[in-house]
Amino acid sequence: LFRSPRSSWPCFPVHAMAPKQVLVVGHGPIGHSFIEKLLERKSGHEISVLCEEPRPAYNRVMLTQYFEDRDAAKHDEMKLSYTNEAALKEQGVKLIYGRATSIDREAKKVSYSTTGSANSSPAGSVAYDVLVMATGSYCFVPPVPGMLLKEKQNKSWPDDPASRPDGVFVYRTIEDLESMMAAVKAGAKKAAVIGGGLLGLEAAKAVYDLKMESHVLEMAPYLMPTQLNEAAGQVLTAKIQALDIAVHAGVQIKEVVLTESGKVKGIQLVEKGASEPTLLEVDMVVVSCGVRARDELARQCGLEMGGRGGVKVDPSLRSSDENIYAIGEVAAIGGSLCYGLWAPGVEQADALVKNLVDGPGTVEYTGSDLSTKLKLLGVDVASFGRSTEFWFKRQFDGKDPDVKSLECFDEIGGTYRKLCFSKDGSKLMGGVLVGDAKDYSKLLQLSKKPDLNGNDPASLTYGKPPPGAAAGPAADGGDGTGLADDDLICTCIGLTKADVRTAIIEKDAHTVPLLKKACKAGTGCGGCVTPVGEIPKLLAHTLKKLGKAVAKGICPHFPYTRAEIFNIIKIKEIKSFEEVYATVAQGAGGAGGCELCKPIIASILGGLWNDMCLKDGRDQLQDTNDRFLANIQKTGTYSIIPRCAGGDIDPDTLLAFATTAKKYGLWTKITGAQRLGMFGARSDQLPDIFKELVDAGMESGQAYGKALRAVKSCVGSTWCRYGQQDSVTMAVVMEERYKGLRSPHKLKMACSGCLRECAEAQGKDVGVIATQAGYNLYLGGNGGAKPVHAKLFATDLDQDTCIKYIDRYLMLYISTAKHLQRTAPWQAELEGGIAYLQKVIIEDSLSICADLDAMMERNRSKNHCEWKAVAYDTELQKKFRQFANTDDNHDSEQIEYIEMRGQQHPNTYHAPDIVGPALFVKEEAPDNWEWIFAGKAADYPCNGGLAVKHGKQELAVFHLPNQQIEDRWLATQNICPYRQARVISRGLVGELPSGQITLADPIFKTTYDLRTGSGIANPALNLSTFQVKVDADGSVLVKVPPAKEMEKAFEEQVNKAFEAAGMEIKKKVGESQGKLKAEKGSG
């Protein structure tokens, strides 16, 4: 809440602030919000930020999302990341990784120590004119015996894991989650979460996601006692216990019991109603029962503190030192309240920026709304109020005689609603919602209004229209949000519905991702942008009024879903991308499509017609894996995995595999899918490797494709005393039948010989388990990040019937699923689920079984081994050459090899990004540059590229025959600025409806403008560009610096990237990779 200046605080001089050094201590969500808002004002301030964690700011509110992403290795490119190092650098923000240890107010300096992480800065100090403390909070650990190691407590880092016994965790950062996952990997199976409030239930979600036996311990009589009354708490408890999470409310925790070696083995507690303590055996304790302000720096330097901790600040967010401010959880507003929620911190950041830029006292921050809506363990929970008195006076609990309430408890639906009204029933004072919070935004806004806006208390409580209500125009304008224009639609960021609509209209933010960029909507808890949130409703309604349809197509070129395009191609019998593009696409561009639609169309064509994927221009539609018939790895080399049907392989085949791997110096491994894999082959070596394997009787395992990977099997009745059927033979039959089948996503199958399930068939897309009478068929199981148990489809089937049902299931999936949608989510979206599939596949309820059978037979009739096609086709082999202008080859890998367990493989780090402007720009090419031979035009693919060797450096040259003359040949560097793999020439080329020619790198999908080399997704990553021409004899020529000059320039650029990252460069292009790599054949 802001108000005009009026304060009894000391009057410091009021004037607009000249550009100064602004230091932010703490790069969490609130610290970053402040930086973003200050940058938007373009005030000229020099901004530095001290970051204690090993990565820039990320979304801590959605921390449990990390268990799905598990992408800490991406550093500042996680899905939760708000920004990255390159973007901060480009914006002029100095990011310092270090832990602030002291503030020298007289010298205006903050000292910091190293954090010990790989990217931590050396200890030092940083000066400031203005210091903004955004240090947040730390997890409160109760003084219970066994929870803390007092002798190891760290005053400058209260959350230091070294201060806790082995097995006691807090829930605050990515590192906390990584530590919990490591404990589970090491064998932890039972966890207790201390705390049943907001933070505790978030932590409970974390251990639940880790598949642990979970217990929630709450000292109060019910869950979330700060926000909910007892009835609401009991409804929430029932819903959480339904998930097999044990809730212990009203407990007394006596001790965390440790083993002799200091590891957690249980918690001694007294259950509600008991008199004697019992031992709850757990091997993990997660403490999440509240937070305390990180105010140790303020105490050290003598700032005035709040009554309950935190830095006491005035309405300008200024501390007792006129040069030091505080925002977020560390700011004690008026010396009393530290807000622990996101939205208040964002509002404080906004107020502080206005006061810094426009002058102190421009606005006054007086407080924020404590209303909140969360989804806790899948349960919607909301609490809202007219003012803070709703919570501080516990108006929701009947403690205020001037407040009356109505309750609605739906025992069938498991929902609870309590609304509180003024004594005369004329005003909504607040409410609590459990199980169904869809009306939260509407009720929250109503609680801020002077009356009930034509409603009555009973109607609001029980969800019915008020008596005698006449049909009239909806207050929300018909968009279905239930919100007026001045109502908040994104409470985390403080955006009204009008703010978001303005971004949709004026900033062309026509998708949720574009809205996030345009106005930050949905970048907090994300609830408002979920499929059932208010913002998608507003977006669809606004676009409809603008005459624009909500995008449902696979990309800007195709306004249709994958299933719709599949049917169009099938019915019209279209066989090429060009014909698909001409028939279906909108806004046809010269390059024809983009990196999104090309692989999708290629997959559909493959699923329907199964033609060789590298012929007739289809190779330029494929992602690099399908284009090179092998899986690309982080260094730009490939892995080769032959098919091993059912896991059945003879010794001679094993010997042949080993001989080839040894000949080329490749790292070998038994893969997770029970197959043999060799890793580290250059693209030019692949045809020779394919031929050796094919000649030894092997064929492509298509591990590179969205296709059948493998059919796993146990030994079945062949060897096992428990075997009911010959599971190996059944697995071989299945794999031979479905190999080469292109689908929306990868397919995994298994066959177990008995109910002991050694092949884990119930975790596969298709699983078959032998019985005495035949086979039980399971469908729609998936492993991976979101495991799903397969559903039993049919029992005791004979082999032929089982295969028939699998045929139809796969063809139906291929025909109707979304791109990159596994069978489990596709199956879950089918109305009726497994029962519907039984009717369609067994009973032929849609009369399509004959069509599905025919589709399968057509696929089988055109089955072929793609490796064999390459091994014996010299024209196809040309597509695998390393360079277009020479038969010479060299080692392009950017990471050195290390020896481990008798083999060599690339070191485990990633090379740092090369950020900043491109080294060379074709428009600025000096006269002393030379034209070098880059191969023959006839050898170049249409709408694709090839690599060109220039000394030890590489270029990427692209042929785009459908473009304007000046854009038909384009050239860039071949090294990708993102992690330095030399693979740009293998990227997918596309063209946006705007006419921008795009290039997506084949490993990490970073995108670039192929004309200018400019980064699209990340403007800090840029490619050098070069002029291209074609002589009369068909020779392609590229104008480049002399080889030595170019080599030196790129080496210096790479060295700077390593130095900036604090890393040592250990590998240069073309250098030997050690004994095994040096023995590789040249192909």
CSV table of C-alpha atoms in Angstrom, one decimal, residues 57 63 225 280 370 393 428 451 521 539 550 584 610 632 637 669 791 797 821 845 849 852 892 903 1037:
chain,number,residue,atom,x,y,z
A,57,ALA,CA,18.0,-15.3,-8.8
A,63,LEU,CA,10.9,-24.7,-5.5
A,225,PRO,CA,-3.0,-22.5,12.2
A,280,LEU,CA,9.1,-42.2,15.2
A,370,LEU,CA,-1.4,-10.8,3.6
A,393,LYS,CA,-7.3,-10.5,15.5
A,428,LEU,CA,-16.9,-9.0,3.3
A,451,ASP,CA,-20.1,-3.2,0.0
A,521,ALA,CA,2.6,-11.8,-15.0
A,539,LEU,CA,-5.9,-13.8,-22.9
A,550,VAL,CA,-5.7,-18.2,-29.4
A,584,VAL,CA,-1.4,-26.5,-44.7
A,610,ASN,CA,8.1,-44.8,-43.3
A,632,ILE,CA,24.6,-36.2,-30.4
A,637,THR,CA,30.2,-36.3,-31.2
A,669,LYS,CA,28.5,-48.8,-21.8
A,791,LYS,CA,-2.9,-49.7,-16.7
A,797,LEU,CA,-4.2,-63.2,-24.0
A,821,GLN,CA,3.6,-36.5,-25.6
A,845,SER,CA,-16.7,-49.0,-31.0
A,849,CYS,CA,-9.8,-51.1,-36.2
A,852,LEU,CA,-5.5,-49.1,-37.6
A,892,SER,CA,36.6,-30.7,-33.0
A,903,GLN,CA,38.3,-46.0,-20.5
A,1037,LEU,CA,33.7,-19.2,-51.7
